[in-house]
């Protein structure tokens, strides 16, 4: 036995919207694709008709008209595991997703840490599947930035695009001044043998935070007090052990990320050193880790929400045809118990 349980309601069309608004189909189309050459009265009528009819634009058809994909890629040039280990990346991803949702734009997450991933990502982006790219944790020498420029794909980086300043838009915290504020704070607390664990020196954070450390210490920033990390907890542990072996008399350490600082605290504890009595520790980021370490971590707060807002704003400006611009945002010293 066959039968029909009911007749499904036809999906509203652009013709339905035009009839409801009392305007032409062309006026509806222009109103839904930017509102150019549409009077305020007609635009208001079209929007009211859309709400009343429940019309939803066909994204594929709209893409043919506008030559846009109506989606954005969030590209992380780190292994996928870092997305879950380092809280900064998940904070940026969530905030960018929420910010783009305000513009009704979905976000595609992609990783490009290896040559294979980079080539696959590059091919996908060059095929026109997205309108632009939010690039996070770009390393000097990674050819992805040059490929995006070659394909004329709008791109905004999180942090200064080393080697591409002036050609690529970016939003960043003022890493150098943030590092200066931390090292000055350690000096004001009476510390004289201040070491640092840097980030990777092919990243803007690694370069700029080391520069800020050197700005304050000058000749006291000797090589034996500088160890390179990789923004991971294990990297912080290894670098702290290296510093203690080379300079056991150090009395403070500025660590270029909270995650590495958590690793450094573990090594100091295992070595029988008290924080902050024997060694003061300062981090960078003010991620959730900073308030959960023991002792709670003095750190430099990055304005992640403002950074993501600026990244999205700059990218949408690029998509609209504006030239690349930059936003450098201030940091804030957050004093807790580790100094």
XYZ file of C-alpha atoms in Angstrom:
339
model
C 0.000 0.000 0.000
C 1.362 3.341 -0.912
C 0.230 6.777 0.023
C 1.332 10.300 0.920
C 1.335 11.484 4.493
C 1.097 15.079 3.434
C 2.172 17.577 0.917
C 5.475 19.233 1.776
C 5.536 23.002 1.798
C 7.368 24.437 -1.193
C 10.613 26.216 -0.397
C 10.228 29.999 -0.780
C 11.929 31.454 -3.847
C 13.298 34.839 -4.786
C 10.091 35.336 -6.789
C 8.060 34.905 -3.575
C 10.201 37.542 -1.875
C 9.758 39.942 -4.798
C 5.975 39.462 -4.789
C 5.745 39.965 -1.034
C 7.944 43.084 -1.119
C 6.262 44.534 -4.185
C 9.565 44.965 -6.031
C 11.265 43.341 -8.985
C 13.316 40.167 -8.796
C 16.393 42.213 -9.769
C 15.856 44.529 -6.817
C 15.677 41.527 -4.473
C 18.885 40.133 -5.964
C 20.737 43.424 -5.514
C 19.421 43.806 -1.978
C 20.643 40.334 -1.007
C 24.066 40.870 -2.556
C 25.194 44.078 -0.939
C 22.302 46.482 -1.385
C 23.913 48.617 -4.088
C 21.515 50.765 -6.134
C 18.629 49.850 -3.827
C 16.695 52.558 -2.029
C 16.387 52.338 1.769
C 12.628 51.843 1.425
C 13.011 48.961 -1.042
C 15.773 47.374 1.042
C 13.585 47.474 4.146
C 10.708 45.914 2.200
C 12.917 43.115 0.878
C 14.333 42.288 4.316
C 10.835 42.230 5.790
C 9.700 39.910 2.984
C 12.652 37.591 3.594
C 11.693 37.302 7.245
C 8.025 36.717 6.452
C 8.549 34.128 3.709
C 11.458 32.352 5.396
C 13.520 32.633 2.209
C 17.081 31.272 2.398
C 19.500 32.166 -0.401
C 20.978 29.292 -2.363
C 24.675 29.556 -1.527
C 25.838 27.868 -4.731
C 23.771 30.194 -6.896
C 24.881 33.189 -4.869
C 28.520 32.175 -5.373
C 28.017 32.144 -9.141
C 26.671 35.684 -8.994
C 29.161 37.177 -6.539
C 32.215 35.076 -7.495
C 32.757 34.371 -3.817
C 32.835 31.166 -1.800
C 31.307 32.755 1.324
C 33.641 30.889 3.654
C 36.989 31.568 5.363
C 39.895 29.230 6.131
C 41.695 29.134 9.490
C 45.103 27.675 8.632
C 47.405 26.530 11.442
C 51.002 25.859 10.397
C 51.532 23.501 13.343
C 50.804 19.777 13.862
C 47.186 18.995 14.741
C 48.250 17.893 18.233
C 49.343 21.453 19.036
C 45.784 22.667 18.513
C 44.787 20.661 21.589
C 47.975 21.113 23.628
C 48.435 24.861 23.283
C 45.375 26.743 24.595
C 46.208 29.837 22.525
C 45.308 28.108 19.269
C 41.941 26.882 20.492
C 41.162 30.348 21.892
C 41.943 31.933 18.527
C 39.942 29.309 16.637
C 36.871 29.715 18.813
C 37.026 33.513 18.767
C 37.477 33.667 14.975
C 34.552 31.282 14.511
C 32.314 33.462 16.672
C 33.441 36.688 15.004
C 32.827 35.332 11.504
C 29.417 34.001 12.565
C 28.403 37.640 13.028
C 28.973 37.991 9.278
C 27.260 34.673 8.463
C 30.553 33.176 7.279
C 31.566 29.598 8.162
C 35.173 28.823 9.129
C 37.159 25.898 7.724
C 39.988 24.550 9.908
C 43.110 23.357 8.079
C 46.630 22.446 9.221
C 49.756 22.909 7.139
C 52.745 21.861 9.211
C 54.383 19.411 6.789
C 55.198 19.782 3.095
C 52.466 17.294 2.227
C 49.852 19.183 4.270
C 51.014 22.520 2.916
C 50.743 21.405 -0.703
C 47.299 19.905 -0.117
C 46.146 23.061 1.661
C 47.607 25.286 -1.047
C 45.796 23.368 -3.789
C 42.504 23.584 -1.921
C 42.814 27.313 -1.325
C 43.920 28.034 -4.899
C 40.796 26.263 -6.178
C 38.650 29.094 -4.823
C 36.931 27.220 -1.989
C 37.374 30.169 0.405
C 37.344 33.940 0.159
C 40.335 34.444 2.406
C 42.722 32.923 4.943
C 43.414 33.576 8.615
C 46.966 32.251 8.994
C 48.130 31.332 12.492
C 51.688 30.561 13.648
C 53.466 31.270 10.395
C 57.158 30.340 10.326
C 59.835 32.159 8.352
C 60.657 30.204 5.233
C 57.269 28.473 5.011
C 56.344 28.958 1.322
C 52.602 29.019 2.057
C 52.515 32.806 2.421
C 54.223 33.300 -0.940
C 51.825 30.829 -2.542
C 48.805 32.654 -1.159
C 50.173 35.922 -2.523
C 50.883 34.287 -5.876
C 47.300 33.024 -6.080
C 46.020 36.476 -5.022
C 44.214 34.987 -2.029
C 43.459 37.536 0.737
C 45.409 36.560 3.864
C 45.799 37.967 7.361
C 48.391 36.573 9.757
C 48.255 36.386 13.524
C 51.539 38.055 14.409
C 53.931 39.962 12.180
C 54.526 38.129 8.881
C 58.324 38.002 9.074
C 59.798 38.740 5.666
C 56.448 39.932 4.294
C 55.899 43.153 6.231
C 54.026 45.663 4.105
C 52.722 42.971 1.744
C 50.591 40.921 4.129
C 47.974 42.198 6.567
C 48.351 41.184 10.207
C 47.009 41.645 13.709
C 49.361 41.122 16.623
C 50.018 41.824 20.247
C 52.972 44.122 20.887
C 55.278 41.222 21.758
C 58.389 43.342 22.145
C 56.864 45.825 24.576
C 55.186 42.988 26.454
C 58.565 41.310 26.958
C 60.077 44.605 28.090
C 57.376 45.047 30.723
C 58.029 41.573 32.131
C 61.815 41.939 32.294
C 61.502 45.401 33.862
C 59.159 43.884 36.456
C 61.685 41.161 37.290
C 64.415 43.777 37.698
C 62.189 45.854 39.960
C 61.774 42.768 42.131
C 65.541 42.769 42.669
C 66.484 40.021 40.216
C 69.934 40.362 38.649
C 70.534 37.081 36.784
C 67.500 36.992 34.510
C 67.370 34.190 31.961
C 64.895 33.659 29.135
C 63.344 30.743 27.293
C 62.492 31.987 23.804
C 59.901 30.816 21.375
C 61.035 29.418 18.009
C 63.229 32.051 16.385
C 61.522 31.619 13.028
C 58.253 32.977 14.479
C 57.357 36.607 15.249
C 56.733 35.877 18.931
C 60.099 34.187 19.286
C 61.954 37.054 17.605
C 60.064 39.981 19.150
C 60.000 38.692 22.750
C 63.719 37.946 22.674
C 64.316 41.458 21.319
C 62.303 42.946 24.201
C 64.336 40.927 26.723
C 67.558 42.229 25.204
C 66.237 45.808 25.090
C 65.971 45.892 28.879
C 69.017 43.840 29.885
C 71.493 45.116 27.327
C 74.925 43.637 28.065
C 73.433 41.433 30.811
C 71.588 39.373 28.173
C 74.492 36.956 27.805
C 74.184 33.763 25.686
C 74.418 31.471 28.724
C 71.126 32.928 30.003
C 69.235 32.350 26.730
C 67.721 28.989 25.738
C 65.404 28.320 22.812
C 62.043 26.619 23.276
C 59.260 25.536 20.936
C 56.105 26.760 22.742
C 55.417 23.263 24.146
C 55.471 22.110 27.767
C 58.204 19.591 26.972
C 60.188 22.323 25.232
C 59.961 24.486 28.346
C 61.186 21.631 30.505
C 64.169 20.947 28.247
C 65.137 24.615 28.008
C 64.869 25.146 31.778
C 67.097 22.124 32.441
C 69.599 23.523 29.933
C 69.632 26.908 31.660
C 70.144 25.414 35.116
C 73.053 23.325 33.837
C 74.727 26.384 32.284
C 73.783 29.066 34.822
C 72.865 27.535 38.189
C 73.029 31.002 39.789
C 70.128 32.429 37.767
C 67.453 34.032 39.927
C 64.688 34.679 37.380
C 63.486 33.409 34.022
C 61.207 35.080 31.492
C 59.489 32.348 29.476
C 57.976 33.257 26.096
C 54.748 31.291 26.657
C 52.664 30.110 29.607
C 52.763 26.510 28.403
C 56.566 26.505 28.387
C 56.548 28.288 31.751
C 54.475 25.427 33.211
C 57.196 23.034 32.052
C 59.902 25.278 33.533
C 58.107 25.311 36.909
C 58.142 21.510 36.975
C 61.904 21.406 36.399
C 62.581 24.047 39.052
C 60.448 22.154 41.557
C 62.214 18.879 40.802
C 65.568 20.649 41.279
C 64.527 21.719 44.777
C 64.290 25.406 43.866
C 61.482 27.485 45.356
C 59.425 29.854 43.199
C 59.638 32.777 43.623
C 62.037 32.771 46.599
C 64.940 31.185 44.696
C 63.854 31.765 41.107
C 61.121 34.104 39.864
C 59.214 32.944 36.773
C 57.297 35.060 34.272
C 55.287 33.802 31.308
C 53.541 35.234 28.274
C 49.919 34.921 27.032
C 47.750 34.825 30.175
C 46.128 31.633 28.964
C 44.062 29.482 31.307
C 47.251 27.692 32.367
C 48.618 30.806 34.086
C 46.087 30.791 36.919
C 46.287 27.021 37.531
C 50.057 26.587 37.983
C 51.504 26.444 41.472
C 52.383 29.138 42.208
C 50.053 31.065 39.937
C 52.002 32.544 37.061
C 52.870 36.184 36.551
C 52.475 36.702 32.835
C 51.870 39.098 29.952
C 48.275 39.156 28.761
C 47.621 39.041 25.038
C 44.297 40.648 24.014
C 43.100 37.581 22.105
C 39.539 38.830 21.591
C 40.753 42.103 20.092
C 43.322 40.281 17.969
C 40.669 38.027 16.440
C 38.304 40.936 15.832
C 41.059 42.799 14.031
C 42.072 39.730 12.026
C 38.522 39.265 10.770
C 38.054 42.989 10.094
C 41.296 43.214 8.131
C 40.461 40.090 6.131
C 36.970 41.266 5.204
C 38.507 44.588 4.125
C 40.922 42.687 1.866
C 38.084 40.624 0.383
C 36.277 43.896 -0.348
C 39.309 45.168 -2.246
C 41.093 47.254 0.392
C 44.923 47.220 0.634
C 46.652 45.214 3.397
C 46.855 46.929 6.784
C 48.129 46.075 10.256
C 46.924 46.295 13.848
C 49.427 46.231 16.726
C 47.645 45.864 20.063
C 48.944 46.585 23.582
C 49.632 43.868 26.133
C 49.159 43.954 29.906
C 51.392 42.710 32.716
C 49.436 40.456 35.086
C 51.241 39.979 38.417
C 50.562 36.795 40.364
C 52.558 34.697 42.811
C 55.483 33.417 40.721
C 57.447 36.671 40.924
